[in-house]
Amino acid sequence: MAHQLERIYMDYNATTPLEPEVVEVVSEALRGAWGNPSSSYLPGVKARNIINKSRENVARMVGGRAEDIVFTSGGTEANSLVFHTAAKHFWESQRGAERERAENCRQNGTSVRPHFIISNVEHDSVRLTAENMQTEGRADVTCVAVSKVTGRVEVEDVVAALRPATCLISIMMANNETGVIMPIKEICQRVRSISTQRHVPRILLHTDAAQAIGKVRVDARDLGVDYLTIVGHKFYAPRIGALFVNGPGNSTPLYPMLFGGGQERNFRPGTENTPMIAGLGKAAELVNSNLSDYETHLRTIRSYLEDRLLAVFGKERIRFNSHFPGSETLPNTCNVSIIGPGLQGRRVLSTCRRLLASVGAACHSDRGDRPSHILLSCGVPFEVASNALRISVGRGTSLKDVDLVVEDLRETARKLEEMN
């Protein structure tokens, strides 16, 4: 029987393992903080204290205050909550004096439905939420294309998409496949300067920061967003999420999708999941203490990986789909195609004996051999995109791991070319 080689995981943009310290606090909370956080006796008070501490750590991680953090089941729920809120806020804004403005819109033949702006490289939890609301006639959606030169959403294109009924702009902070970091701060500054000159509805600004947190600095107030999505399992925390809201219910609207026992100040009721919240808080604490070390390590490993790929395959055979002139990228993400017949990304990965990676977003892994629509949207040619591998390194990835993976890819390419 052939010896099974040790697999090497390099799909950290899909999910991350839990840090040992995170496992420890989750276990402690499961054992000792089982009380209902709404209760006044000791086990409940213990649970409530853990939740409060976690909220502070998560807030610090994204440059907010404890009261700006609302815990959710994950990023998908957080994103849905933003779109639900934006639509509801639009209709609330249309009351009274706004009725006249709505009537003018009607007479001019323009829609008075809430209008959302997203990019064409958003995660499905944003794209499908927006599309679903459009299909049901609850909103209009403009999908701004990223530049095929920079791989980014350009500020001017967002501004050009604005309408009188625009009430939400939702652009991801960093793309999960290319690693390109979007100009969120510049978009926010520009839109704010325009929206101060116009009437309601106020344009709400949201970024899904799932891929950025734990890899680069994320400061919601510096960015200028109203909402920022936090996803635990992307930064070594459990599968739970949170939404940063800049002054929820006061400075920034937030309307619940669920109704119940009043938890999370009624914004997201349901008895809190204390152990998972404890894990999220601990993972945030680790990011607060170690971000610069994490970022330096990831960048070093990613650079070494790219150098080794070029050294082994040569410039003619390697295309980096994550390199765009003038654009910043996540320090850990390498989207690469090995050029050659029969070297489609899926074939390469299923033949590799060591490497565990993906061809794109993990949620799309059932889409057959079609290349990633994200890469095609960024101007990557069809035949290059077909061969794409998304290799994303993590905190524990070593230089030796890179050497073994590049050797694995070399052997795999040779084998597949012989078969061809």
C-alpha positions as semicolon CSV with decimal commas, in nm:
position;residue;x (nm);y (nm);z (nm)
1;M;0,000;0,000;0,000
2;A;0,136;0,342;-0,101
3;H;0,253;0,558;0,186
4;Q;0,009;0,845;0,244
5;L;0,205;1,171;0,251
6;E;0,115;1,429;0,513
7;R;-0,129;1,681;0,366
8;I;-0,041;2,049;0,385
9;Y;-0,332;2,288;0,431
10;M;-0,312;2,614;0,235
11;D;-0,676;2,719;0,213
12;Y;-0,687;2,966;0,500
13;N;-0,915;3,206;0,308
14;A;-1,181;2,931;0,317
15;T;-1,155;2,868;0,690
16;T;-0,899;2,857;0,969
17;P;-0,846;2,612;1,255
18;L;-0,908;2,738;1,608
19;E;-0,607;2,873;1,796
20;P;-0,530;2,658;2,106
21;E;-0,611;2,954;2,335
22;V;-0,947;2,987;2,160
23;V;-1,027;2,617;2,209
24;E;-0,939;2,662;2,576
25;V;-1,177;2,954;2,640
26;V;-1,457;2,784;2,443
27;S;-1,412;2,470;2,655
28;E;-1,403;2,670;2,978
29;A;-1,723;2,852;2,883
30;L;-1,896;2,524;2,791
31;R;-1,807;2,385;3,133
32;G;-1,837;2,686;3,360
33;A;-2,041;2,960;3,192
34;W;-2,350;2,758;3,103
35;G;-2,588;2,995;3,281
36;N;-2,834;3,214;3,091
37;P;-2,661;3,553;3,048
38;S;-2,992;3,727;3,125
39;S;-3,009;3,568;3,473
40;S;-2,901;3,748;3,790
41;Y;-2,749;3,448;3,973
42;L;-2,380;3,354;3,954
43;P;-2,367;3,117;3,648
44;G;-2,563;3,379;3,447
45;V;-2,349;3,669;3,568
46;K;-2,038;3,470;3,472
47;A;-2,174;3,418;3,120
48;R;-2,267;3,787;3,091
49;N;-1,919;3,898;3,200
50;I;-1,760;3,676;2,935
51;I;-1,988;3,826;2,668
52;N;-1,908;4,181;2,780
53;K;-1,533;4,117;2,773
54;S;-1,558;3,958;2,428
55;R;-1,757;4,253;2,297
56;E;-1,481;4,489;2,414
57;N;-1,208;4,280;2,248
58;V;-1,398;4,254;1,918
59;A;-1,470;4,629;1,925
60;R;-1,102;4,711;1,985
61;M;-1,003;4,486;1,693
62;V;-1,208;4,696;1,447
63;G;-1,158;5,039;1,606
64;G;-1,505;5,064;1,758
65;R;-1,671;5,084;2,100
66;A;-1,826;4,790;2,280
67;E;-2,177;4,924;2,211
68;D;-2,105;4,916;1,835
69;I;-2,079;4,536;1,829
70;V;-2,380;4,310;1,768
71;F;-2,312;3,935;1,777
72;T;-2,463;3,725;1,495
73;S;-2,449;3,361;1,385
74;G;-2,192;3,451;1,117
75;G;-2,107;3,678;0,826
76;T;-2,407;3,579;0,616
77;E;-2,650;3,689;0,886
78;A;-2,456;4,011;0,948
79;N;-2,468;4,098;0,577
80;S;-2,841;4,020;0,553
81;L;-2,906;4,241;0,856
82;V;-2,742;4,536;0,678
83;F;-2,949;4,498;0,359
84;H;-3,270;4,448;0,558
85;T;-3,191;4,763;0,759
86;A;-3,105;4,974;0,453
87;A;-3,436;4,892;0,283
88;K;-3,639;4,958;0,597
89;H;-3,454;5,282;0,666
90;F;-3,525;5,395;0,309
91;W;-3,900;5,357;0,360
92;E;-3,884;5,523;0,701
93;S;-3,702;5,814;0,536
94;Q;-3,974;5,847;0,270
95;R;-4,239;5,944;0,524
96;G;-4,368;6,297;0,569
97;A;-4,174;6,556;0,372
98;E;-4,018;6,284;0,159
99;R;-4,354;6,186;0,010
100;E;-4,333;6,489;-0,217
101;R;-3,987;6,385;-0,334
102;A;-4,111;6,030;-0,395
103;E;-4,399;6,173;-0,601
104;N;-4,149;6,369;-0,812
105;C;-3,952;6,049;-0,871
106;R;-4,269;5,874;-0,982
107;Q;-4,362;6,153;-1,221
108;N;-4,013;6,145;-1,372
109;G;-4,054;5,775;-1,435
110;T;-3,776;5,672;-1,199
111;S;-3,818;5,400;-0,940
112;V;-3,866;5,495;-0,578
113;R;-3,753;5,155;-0,455
114;P;-3,442;5,154;-0,238
115;H;-3,130;5,137;-0,455
116;F;-2,822;4,934;-0,354
117;I;-2,474;4,949;-0,506
118;I;-2,250;4,642;-0,480
119;S;-1,947;4,520;-0,678
120;N;-1,936;4,228;-0,922
121;V;-1,685;4,040;-0,704
122;E;-1,883;4,032;-0,378
123;H;-1,925;3,719;-0,167
124;D;-2,251;3,536;-0,237
125;S;-2,392;3,641;0,101
126;V;-2,398;3,999;-0,033
127;R;-2,464;3,931;-0,402
128;L;-2,749;3,685;-0,354
129;T;-2,911;3,892;-0,078
130;A;-2,917;4,196;-0,308
131;E;-3,033;3,991;-0,610
132;N;-3,310;3,825;-0,407
133;M;-3,443;4,164;-0,291
134;Q;-3,436;4,284;-0,653
135;T;-3,618;3,972;-0,778
136;E;-3,888;4,021;-0,516
137;G;-3,932;4,386;-0,621
138;R;-3,807;4,517;-0,285
139;A;-3,500;4,699;-0,419
140;D;-3,302;4,799;-0,728
141;V;-2,939;4,692;-0,750
142;T;-2,644;4,825;-0,947
143;C;-2,346;4,592;-0,973
144;V;-2,031;4,799;-1,033
145;A;-1,761;4,612;-1,226
146;V;-1,409;4,606;-1,088
147;S;-1,136;4,749;-1,310
148;K;-0,969;4,488;-1,531
149;V;-0,643;4,680;-1,478
150;T;-0,639;4,722;-1,098
151;G;-0,880;4,443;-0,992
152;R;-1,040;4,705;-0,764
153;V;-1,372;4,883;-0,750
154;E;-1,287;5,236;-0,863
155;V;-1,427;5,531;-0,668
156;E;-1,545;5,711;-0,985
157;D;-1,748;5,408;-1,093
158;V;-1,927;5,397;-0,758
159;V;-2,001;5,771;-0,779
160;A;-2,132;5,729;-1,135
161;A;-2,375;5,462;-1,013
162;L;-2,538;5,690;-0,751
163;R;-2,910;5,764;-0,792
164;P;-3,155;5,976;-0,592
165;A;-3,284;5,655;-0,429
166;T;-2,939;5,510;-0,344
167;C;-2,950;5,409;0,022
168;L;-2,671;5,149;0,059
169;I;-2,325;5,092;-0,083
170;S;-2,178;4,753;0,009
171;I;-1,825;4,680;-0,113
172;M;-1,604;4,408;0,037
173;M;-1,283;4,520;0,206
174;A;-1,068;4,254;0,038
175;N;-1,150;3,994;-0,224
176;N;-1,134;3,631;-0,112
177;E;-0,986;3,502;-0,441
178;T;-0,750;3,774;-0,566
179;G;-0,670;3,926;-0,225
180;V;-0,713;4,275;-0,375
181;I;-0,788;4,538;-0,108
182;M;-1,065;4,778;-0,209
183;P;-1,042;5,159;-0,162
184;I;-1,315;5,166;0,105
185;K;-1,190;5,480;0,282
186;E;-1,178;5,677;-0,045
187;I;-1,527;5,556;-0,145
188;C;-1,666;5,658;0,195
189;Q;-1,502;6,002;0,187
190;R;-1,630;6,072;-0,164
191;V;-1,984;5,950;-0,100
192;R;-2,007;6,141;0,229
193;S;-1,904;6,466;0,057
194;I;-2,174;6,411;-0,207
195;S;-2,447;6,297;0,033
196;T;-2,411;6,604;0,257
197;Q;-2,526;6,810;-0,042
198;R;-2,839;6,601;-0,096
199;H;-3,155;6,512;0,089
200;V;-3,259;6,182;0,244
201;P;-3,237;5,891;0,210
202;R;-2,898;5,886;0,374
203;I;-2,651;5,663;0,192
204;L;-2,541;5,390;0,432
205;L;-2,192;5,245;0,384
206;H;-2,103;4,881;0,450
207;T;-1,795;4,666;0,404
208;D;-1,766;4,292;0,451
209;A;-1,424;4,266;0,618
210;A;-1,427;3,884;0,646
211;Q;-1,099;3,835;0,457
212;A;-0,913;4,138;0,593
213;I;-0,945;4,089;0,969
214;G;-0,642;3,921;1,126
215;K;-0,427;3,988;0,818
216;V;-0,422;4,368;0,783
217;R;-0,529;4,659;1,005
218;V;-0,904;4,710;1,007
219;D;-1,036;5,031;1,162
220;A;-1,404;5,092;1,091
221;R;-1,396;5,455;1,204
222;D;-1,089;5,535;0,997
223;L;-1,252;5,370;0,694
224;G;-1,566;5,576;0,753
225;V;-1,816;5,291;0,722
226;D;-2,149;5,266;0,902
227;Y;-2,137;4,883;0,910
228;L;-1,855;4,629;0,902
229;T;-1,898;4,251;0,891
230;I;-1,680;4,031;1,115
231;V;-1,647;3,656;1,048
232;G;-1,487;3,445;1,321
233;H;-1,379;3,139;1,125
234;K;-1,156;3,350;0,900
235;F;-0,931;3,455;1,191
236;Y;-0,892;3,136;1,400
237;A;-1,220;3,183;1,591
238;P;-1,530;2,961;1,589
239;R;-1,810;2,983;1,330
240;I;-1,979;3,289;1,468
241;G;-1,984;3,649;1,352
242;A;-2,053;4,006;1,453
243;L;-2,161;4,328;1,294
244;F;-1,994;4,660;1,375
245;V;-2,257;4,935;1,362
246;N;-2,140;5,292;1,423
247;G;-2,376;5,382;1,710
248;P;-2,655;5,128;1,650
249;G;-3,003;5,276;1,670
250;N;-2,860;5,625;1,737
251;S;-2,608;5,747;1,477
252;T;-2,677;5,452;1,246
253;P;-3,006;5,269;1,187
254;L;-3,036;4,900;1,270
255;Y;-3,364;4,711;1,233
256;P;-3,390;4,354;1,366
257;M;-3,482;4,063;1,141
258;L;-3,569;3,847;1,442
259;F;-3,793;3,918;1,740
260;G;-3,772;3,755;2,081
261;G;-3,629;3,794;2,426
262;G;-3,456;4,129;2,383
263;Q;-3,093;4,010;2,379
264;E;-2,832;4,222;2,198
265;R;-3,045;4,530;2,282
266;N;-3,326;4,380;2,070
267;F;-3,116;4,412;1,753
268;R;-3,048;4,038;1,743
269;P;-3,258;3,856;2,004
270;G;-3,203;3,493;2,107
271;T;-3,017;3,356;2,408
272;E;-2,650;3,431;2,345
273;N;-2,413;3,155;2,238
274;T;-2,170;3,221;2,524
275;P;-1,896;2,965;2,434
276;M;-1,870;3,080;2,071
277;I;-1,876;3,447;2,173
278;A;-1,597;3,369;2,423
279;G;-1,396;3,214;2,137
280;L;-1,454;3,515;1,912
281;G;-1,340;3,748;2,191
282;K;-1,021;3,551;2,253
283;A;-0,937;3,537;1,881
284;A;-0,991;3,915;1,863
285;E;-0,761;3,961;2,165
286;L;-0,489;3,764;1,982
287;V;-0,529;3,986;1,673
288;N;-0,509;4,298;1,892
289;S;-0,179;4,177;2,044
290;N;-0,012;4,016;1,742
291;L;-0,140;4,167;1,417
292;S;0,192;4,308;1,297
293;D;0,366;3,974;1,361
294;Y;0,088;3,785;1,179
295;E;0,104;4,021;0,883
296;T;0,484;4,003;0,857
297;H;0,484;3,622;0,872
298;L;0,207;3,587;0,611
299;R;0,382;3,827;0,374
300;T;0,716;3,648;0,413
301;I;0,564;3,306;0,342
302;R;0,355;3,429;0,049
303;S;0,656;3,602;-0,110
304;Y;0,866;3,287;-0,067
305;L;0,589;3,079;-0,226
306;E;0,574;3,307;-0,529
307;D;0,955;3,309;-0,564
308;R;0,969;2,929;-0,547
309;L;0,691;2,889;-0,806
310;L;0,877;3,119;-1,045
311;A;1,208;2,939;-0,981
312;V;1,060;2,592;-1,043
313;F;0,820;2,661;-1,333
314;G;0,977;2,968;-1,496
315;K;0,818;3,301;-1,585
316;E;0,663;3,164;-1,904
317;R;0,454;2,906;-1,719
318;I;0,339;3,099;-1,412
319;R;0,067;3,364;-1,409
320;F;-0,017;3,540;-1,083
321;N;-0,386;3,629;-1,094
322;S;-0,345;3,823;-0,770
323;H;-0,096;4,076;-0,910
324;F;-0,255;4,403;-1,026
325;P;-0,046;4,715;-1,085
326;G;-0,098;4,975;-0,814
327;S;-0,330;4,758;-0,603
328;E;-0,258;4,642;-0,252
329;T;-0,335;4,279;-0,173
330;L;-0,379;4,065;0,137
331;P;-0,042;3,942;0,267
332;N;-0,141;3,573;0,255
333;T;-0,316;3,525;-0,080
334;C;-0,156;3,380;-0,394
335;N;-0,387;3,312;-0,688
336;V;-0,175;3,140;-0,949
337;S;-0,216;2,951;-1,277
338;I;0,036;2,699;-1,407
339;I;0,015;2,733;-1,786
340;G;-0,010;2,413;-1,987
341;P;-0,265;2,173;-2,138
342;G;-0,451;1,952;-1,892
343;L;-0,347;2,165;-1,593
344;Q;-0,695;2,290;-1,498
345;G;-0,703;2,392;-1,133
346;R;-0,938;2,113;-1,025
347;R;-0,733;1,844;-1,200
348;V;-0,414;1,973;-1,040
349;L;-0,562;1,978;-0,689
350;S;-0,723;1,635;-0,718
351;T;-0,387;1,491;-0,833
352;C;-0,169;1,664;-0,572
353;R;-0,053;1,430;-0,296
354;R;0,013;1,699;-0,035
355;L;-0,148;2,034;-0,117
356;L;-0,494;2,114;0,020
357;A;-0,614;2,434;-0,152
358;S;-0,903;2,547;-0,370
359;V;-0,972;2,696;-0,712
360;G;-1,176;2,980;-0,562
361;A;-1,437;3,044;-0,295
362;A;-1,508;2,723;-0,103
363;C;-1,883;2,785;-0,137
364;H;-1,847;2,744;-0,516
365;S;-1,664;2,412;-0,514
366;D;-1,961;2,235;-0,678
367;R;-1,957;2,444;-0,994
368;G;-1,778;2,195;-1,218
369;D;-1,492;2,305;-1,442
370;R;-1,612;2,658;-1,510
371;P;-1,341;2,906;-1,414
372;S;-1,407;3,154;-1,134
373;H;-1,637;3,440;-1,237
374;I;-1,432;3,661;-1,000
375;L;-1,114;3,606;-1,205
376;L;-1,298;3,655;-1,534
377;S;-1,448;3,978;-1,394
378;C;-1,093;4,094;-1,312
379;G;-0,985;4,045;-1,674
380;V;-0,801;3,714;-1,633
381;P;-0,825;3,528;-1,970
382;F;-1,055;3,221;-1,972
383;E;-0,778;2,963;-2,030
384;V;-0,561;3,115;-1,755
385;A;-0,856;3,135;-1,511
386;S;-0,935;2,767;-1,583
387;N;-0,593;2,670;-1,444
388;A;-0,618;2,891;-1,136
389;L;-0,530;2,773;-0,785
390;R;-0,606;2,988;-0,482
391;I;-0,328;2,918;-0,234
392;S;-0,377;3,106;0,093
393;V;-0,119;3,063;0,367
394;G;-0,174;3,085;0,742
395;R;-0,005;3,170;1,070
396;G;0,145;2,824;1,101
397;T;0,261;2,781;0,739
398;S;0,640;2,732;0,725
399;L;0,904;2,775;0,455
400;K;0,942;2,396;0,457
401;D;0,569;2,359;0,389
402;V;0,612;2,585;0,086
403;D;0,905;2,377;-0,044
404;L;0,703;2,056;-0,013
405;V;0,396;2,207;-0,181
406;V;0,592;2,352;-0,474
407;E;0,760;2,014;-0,524
408;D;0,417;1,850;-0,510
409;L;0,290;2,090;-0,777
410;R;0,595;2,023;-0,997
411;E;0,541;1,645;-0,980
412;T;0,167;1,684;-1,038
413;A;0,217;1,905;-1,345
414;R;0,468;1,657;-1,489
415;K;0,229;1,364;-1,431
416;L;-0,070;1,542;-1,587
417;E;0,133;1,654;-1,890
418;E;0,253;1,298;-1,950
419;M;-0,108;1,175;-1,929
420;N;-0,206;1,444;-2,177
